């Protein structure tokens, strides 16, 4: 019975991956590969890098514009001495101000784009925001995550101090209707206990493979008790 259950779980996981691949399309993610921590961009976005410490997530086109503006910076400075010294812009240009102290001269349209990107920076990060609530209908833990990439994510429950999940599920994150990236909602079917929290729940992103921060849950009333999965 155990072997047959594992075989069915494996077949189900393969089917979920195929479904998610169709949803996500065949395009190659534009973000930097791998986990770069809290500053990781969602697929389709890259670091702007107006300066080496500029990690605002923008479209590849916006990053290319930033590179061009940096290359043209000296040609856009005013040749007339002024109050602002050598950083004074020629007529038709103004300081970009992507970060404090950024005095590269750009067009007003680019200035507006830069400041719009700054305002939306948080929504374009692979933030992996996870909320856990008690499902009113089932009395079980329901997981909701956004700031995640589209594809097959992993929802996992860990025993304290363990790096191997006690339970895990492949869950498809669909494209979000509310902003960049995807979102998922999943009922773990684990009873929401009133006992002391004794386990940790985390969600793994399907693209960067980074894990969310930990959320503590109580599993003491779950039957059968949590056991490591294969």
GROMACS .gro file of C-alpha atoms in nm:
model
  230
    1UNK     CA    1   0.000   0.000   0.000
    2UNK     CA    2   0.284   0.240   0.090
    3UNK     CA    3   0.460   0.181  -0.244
    4UNK     CA    4   0.137   0.233  -0.438
    5UNK     CA    5   0.063   0.557  -0.245
    6UNK     CA    6   0.414   0.687  -0.321
    7UNK     CA    7   0.374   0.596  -0.688
    8UNK     CA    8   0.044   0.786  -0.709
    9UNK     CA    9   0.197   1.088  -0.532
   10UNK     CA   10   0.486   1.088  -0.782
   11UNK     CA   11   0.248   1.067  -1.079
   12UNK     CA   12   0.040   1.350  -0.931
   13UNK     CA   13   0.351   1.564  -0.885
   14UNK     CA   14   0.456   1.511  -1.248
   15UNK     CA   15   0.108   1.607  -1.365
   16UNK     CA   16   0.115   1.924  -1.153
   17UNK     CA   17   0.453   2.023  -1.294
   18UNK     CA   18   0.328   1.976  -1.649
   19UNK     CA   19   0.019   2.186  -1.577
   20UNK     CA   20   0.224   2.464  -1.424
   21UNK     CA   21   0.467   2.465  -1.717
   22UNK     CA   22   0.177   2.520  -1.953
   23UNK     CA   23   0.050   2.806  -1.735
   24UNK     CA   24   0.389   2.973  -1.711
   25UNK     CA   25   0.473   2.942  -2.080
   26UNK     CA   26   0.806   2.857  -2.237
   27UNK     CA   27   0.974   3.194  -2.186
   28UNK     CA   28   1.302   3.214  -1.995
   29UNK     CA   29   1.277   3.418  -1.673
   30UNK     CA   30   1.437   3.762  -1.701
   31UNK     CA   31   1.537   3.778  -1.336
   32UNK     CA   32   1.877   3.671  -1.211
   33UNK     CA   33   1.887   3.296  -1.159
   34UNK     CA   34   1.886   3.152  -0.811
   35UNK     CA   35   1.814   3.283  -0.465
   36UNK     CA   36   1.953   3.631  -0.397
   37UNK     CA   37   1.774   3.667  -0.067
   38UNK     CA   38   1.510   3.933   0.007
   39UNK     CA   39   1.624   4.137  -0.294
   40UNK     CA   40   1.550   3.859  -0.545
   41UNK     CA   41   1.328   3.985  -0.830
   42UNK     CA   42   1.021   3.805  -0.958
   43UNK     CA   43   1.053   3.646  -1.302
   44UNK     CA   44   1.037   3.914  -1.571
   45UNK     CA   45   1.228   4.173  -1.366
   46UNK     CA   46   1.596   4.248  -1.308
   47UNK     CA   47   1.798   4.481  -1.086
   48UNK     CA   48   1.812   4.831  -1.234
   49UNK     CA   49   2.167   4.901  -1.116
   50UNK     CA   50   2.178   5.275  -1.172
   51UNK     CA   51   2.464   5.229  -0.923
   52UNK     CA   52   2.615   4.901  -0.797
   53UNK     CA   53   2.391   4.916  -0.487
   54UNK     CA   54   2.070   4.981  -0.684
   55UNK     CA   55   1.859   4.665  -0.646
   56UNK     CA   56   1.522   4.806  -0.750
   57UNK     CA   57   1.347   4.548  -0.970
   58UNK     CA   58   1.259   4.680  -1.317
   59UNK     CA   59   1.187   4.547  -1.665
   60UNK     CA   60   1.486   4.453  -1.884
   61UNK     CA   61   1.400   4.754  -2.105
   62UNK     CA   62   1.425   4.990  -1.807
   63UNK     CA   63   1.761   4.842  -1.710
   64UNK     CA   64   1.888   4.886  -2.068
   65UNK     CA   65   1.774   5.251  -2.056
   66UNK     CA   66   1.963   5.295  -1.728
   67UNK     CA   67   2.280   5.156  -1.886
   68UNK     CA   68   2.247   5.397  -2.180
   69UNK     CA   69   2.187   5.694  -1.949
   70UNK     CA   70   2.496   5.606  -1.747
   71UNK     CA   71   2.705   5.592  -2.065
   72UNK     CA   72   2.575   5.932  -2.182
   73UNK     CA   73   2.602   6.105  -1.843
   74UNK     CA   74   2.906   6.321  -1.924
   75UNK     CA   75   2.758   6.447  -2.251
   76UNK     CA   76   2.444   6.574  -2.075
   77UNK     CA   77   2.613   6.794  -1.818
   78UNK     CA   78   2.605   7.170  -1.855
   79UNK     CA   79   2.924   7.339  -1.973
   80UNK     CA   80   2.819   7.657  -1.794
   81UNK     CA   81   2.937   7.686  -1.432
   82UNK     CA   82   2.645   7.710  -1.190
   83UNK     CA   83   2.535   7.675  -0.833
   84UNK     CA   84   2.539   7.296  -0.854
   85UNK     CA   85   2.894   7.272  -0.987
   86UNK     CA   86   2.991   7.005  -1.241
   87UNK     CA   87   2.669   6.807  -1.186
   88UNK     CA   88   2.446   7.075  -1.339
   89UNK     CA   89   2.244   6.927  -1.628
   90UNK     CA   90   2.223   7.071  -1.978
   91UNK     CA   91   1.887   7.219  -2.084
   92UNK     CA   92   1.620   6.950  -2.127
   93UNK     CA   93   1.768   6.715  -1.865
   94UNK     CA   94   1.742   6.674  -1.488
   95UNK     CA   95   1.894   6.458  -1.219
   96UNK     CA   96   1.771   6.099  -1.228
   97UNK     CA   97   1.770   6.050  -0.850
   98UNK     CA   98   1.722   5.674  -0.865
   99UNK     CA   99   1.893   5.670  -0.523
  100UNK     CA  100   2.004   5.956  -0.298
  101UNK     CA  101   2.302   6.127  -0.459
  102UNK     CA  102   2.231   5.997  -0.810
  103UNK     CA  103   2.301   6.296  -1.035
  104UNK     CA  104   2.307   6.131  -1.376
  105UNK     CA  105   2.120   6.362  -1.615
  106UNK     CA  106   1.815   6.212  -1.790
  107UNK     CA  107   1.505   6.325  -1.977
  108UNK     CA  108   1.190   6.416  -1.782
  109UNK     CA  109   1.021   6.101  -1.918
  110UNK     CA  110   1.302   5.881  -1.784
  111UNK     CA  111   1.294   6.063  -1.450
  112UNK     CA  112   0.923   5.983  -1.422
  113UNK     CA  113   0.981   5.616  -1.510
  114UNK     CA  114   1.257   5.588  -1.250
  115UNK     CA  115   1.035   5.727  -0.975
  116UNK     CA  116   0.740   5.509  -1.081
  117UNK     CA  117   0.970   5.205  -1.061
  118UNK     CA  118   1.083   5.310  -0.713
  119UNK     CA  119   0.721   5.318  -0.597
  120UNK     CA  120   0.645   4.967  -0.729
  121UNK     CA  121   0.976   4.808  -0.624
  122UNK     CA  122   0.829   4.606  -0.338
  123UNK     CA  123   0.562   4.440  -0.552
  124UNK     CA  124   0.825   4.316  -0.799
  125UNK     CA  125   1.035   4.130  -0.545
  126UNK     CA  126   1.024   3.758  -0.479
  127UNK     CA  127   0.894   3.839  -0.131
  128UNK     CA  128   0.719   3.508  -0.060
  129UNK     CA  129   0.458   3.657   0.169
  130UNK     CA  130   0.287   3.369   0.352
  131UNK     CA  131  -0.026   3.378   0.565
  132UNK     CA  132  -0.181   3.085   0.750
  133UNK     CA  133  -0.541   3.081   0.866
  134UNK     CA  134  -0.792   2.833   1.003
  135UNK     CA  135  -1.034   2.732   0.729
  136UNK     CA  136  -1.381   2.799   0.873
  137UNK     CA  137  -1.540   2.516   0.677
  138UNK     CA  138  -1.287   2.239   0.749
  139UNK     CA  139  -1.110   2.353   1.068
  140UNK     CA  140  -0.776   2.291   0.897
  141UNK     CA  141  -0.476   2.507   0.816
  142UNK     CA  142  -0.509   2.700   0.488
  143UNK     CA  143  -0.198   2.858   0.338
  144UNK     CA  144  -0.203   3.167   0.119
  145UNK     CA  145   0.111   3.301  -0.051
  146UNK     CA  146   0.180   3.588  -0.288
  147UNK     CA  147   0.494   3.765  -0.407
  148UNK     CA  148   0.578   3.425  -0.556
  149UNK     CA  149   0.661   3.315  -0.911
  150UNK     CA  150   0.412   3.125  -1.127
  151UNK     CA  151   0.470   2.749  -1.134
  152UNK     CA  152   0.480   2.450  -0.901
  153UNK     CA  153   0.566   2.568  -0.550
  154UNK     CA  154   0.633   2.347  -0.248
  155UNK     CA  155   0.439   2.381   0.078
  156UNK     CA  156   0.623   2.198   0.355
  157UNK     CA  157   0.591   2.130   0.727
  158UNK     CA  158   0.910   2.081   0.928
  159UNK     CA  159   0.966   1.948   1.276
  160UNK     CA  160   1.178   2.189   1.486
  161UNK     CA  161   1.548   2.155   1.411
  162UNK     CA  162   1.493   1.938   1.102
  163UNK     CA  163   1.589   2.030   0.746
  164UNK     CA  164   1.390   1.751   0.582
  165UNK     CA  165   1.012   1.815   0.565
  166UNK     CA  166   0.784   1.595   0.772
  167UNK     CA  167   0.511   1.662   0.514
  168UNK     CA  168   0.518   1.845   0.182
  169UNK     CA  169   0.287   1.916  -0.110
  170UNK     CA  170   0.336   2.034  -0.468
  171UNK     CA  171   0.102   2.331  -0.517
  172UNK     CA  172   0.052   2.534  -0.836
  173UNK     CA  173   0.095   2.910  -0.797
  174UNK     CA  174  -0.127   3.080  -1.057
  175UNK     CA  175  -0.072   3.425  -1.202
  176UNK     CA  176  -0.197   3.690  -0.962
  177UNK     CA  177  -0.486   3.914  -1.061
  178UNK     CA  178  -0.366   4.182  -0.819
  179UNK     CA  179  -0.010   4.253  -0.930
  180UNK     CA  180   0.317   4.102  -1.055
  181UNK     CA  181   0.398   3.736  -0.995
  182UNK     CA  182   0.165   3.464  -0.873
  183UNK     CA  183  -0.032   3.350  -0.573
  184UNK     CA  184  -0.154   3.025  -0.424
  185UNK     CA  185  -0.414   2.910  -0.175
  186UNK     CA  186  -0.393   2.559  -0.034
  187UNK     CA  187  -0.576   2.360   0.233
  188UNK     CA  188  -0.320   2.137   0.408
  189UNK     CA  189  -0.596   1.922   0.564
  190UNK     CA  190  -0.398   1.937   0.886
  191UNK     CA  191  -0.629   2.017   1.180
  192UNK     CA  192  -0.570   2.363   1.325
  193UNK     CA  193  -0.485   2.260   1.681
  194UNK     CA  194  -0.521   2.469   1.994
  195UNK     CA  195  -0.209   2.312   2.145
  196UNK     CA  196   0.135   2.474   2.168
  197UNK     CA  197   0.300   2.527   1.823
  198UNK     CA  198   0.529   2.232   1.754
  199UNK     CA  199   0.604   2.259   1.381
  200UNK     CA  200   0.712   2.508   1.116
  201UNK     CA  201   0.547   2.571   0.780
  202UNK     CA  202   0.734   2.724   0.486
  203UNK     CA  203   0.672   2.774   0.113
  204UNK     CA  204   0.940   2.730  -0.156
  205UNK     CA  205   0.934   2.943  -0.470
  206UNK     CA  206   0.910   2.746  -0.798
  207UNK     CA  207   1.172   2.951  -0.983
  208UNK     CA  208   1.431   3.094  -0.743
  209UNK     CA  209   1.387   2.793  -0.509
  210UNK     CA  210   1.413   3.026  -0.210
  211UNK     CA  211   1.212   2.943   0.101
  212UNK     CA  212   0.976   3.177   0.277
  213UNK     CA  213   1.026   3.275   0.638
  214UNK     CA  214   0.889   3.029   0.894
  215UNK     CA  215   0.532   3.020   1.021
  216UNK     CA  216   0.468   2.825   1.341
  217UNK     CA  217   0.173   2.585   1.359
  218UNK     CA  218   0.041   2.329   1.608
  219UNK     CA  219   0.009   1.971   1.481
  220UNK     CA  220  -0.042   1.784   1.808
  221UNK     CA  221  -0.403   1.696   1.728
  222UNK     CA  222  -0.321   1.565   1.376
  223UNK     CA  223  -0.379   1.191   1.322
  224UNK     CA  224  -0.167   1.020   1.210
  225UNK     CA  225   0.122   1.222   1.356
  226UNK     CA  226   0.370   1.387   1.123
  227UNK     CA  227   0.631   1.153   0.974
  228UNK     CA  228   0.907   1.237   0.727
  229UNK     CA  229   0.804   1.205   0.362
  230UNK     CA  230   1.015   1.033   0.102
   0.00000   0.00000   0.00000
